[in-house]
Amino acid sequence: MTEHHKDHTPTKVSSITNIQEMLNEANQLRTKYEQHFKTKIPSRIIGWWDPVNIANNPDELSRGLRKMEQDINKAIMTNTPFKEIPEKIWNDIVF
């Protein structure tokens, strides 16, 4: 059984199945954004989780997914697409 924080985010996500389910949910959110704005989510944005960390820190993915959902819903409600970071600036960012 998964315990939850006060904000109802899971405190532990132990299986790869749960990670895959969350990634599927992220894909559904991307599709929702793309259908509304008729374009893909920009690739040069600071995302909601570090893809390198999700296997070792699935809670980051869970929290990031909730934030992604909030941001996409806000973008759609205000009809304001995400701004892409200019390539020059993007190339200077150290990840």
Coordinates of C-alpha atoms in Angstrom, one line a residue, residues 6 12 27 32 37 56 58 77 94:
K6 CA -1.0 15.7 3.1
K12 CA 6.5 5.7 -2.3
N27 CA 1.7 11.3 -22.8
K32 CA -4.2 17.2 -24.6
F37 CA -2.7 24.3 -29.5
N56 CA 15.7 6.0 -8.4
P58 CA 9.8 8.0 -8.7
M77 CA -7.6 27.8 -19.8
V94 CA 24.4 23.3 -17.9

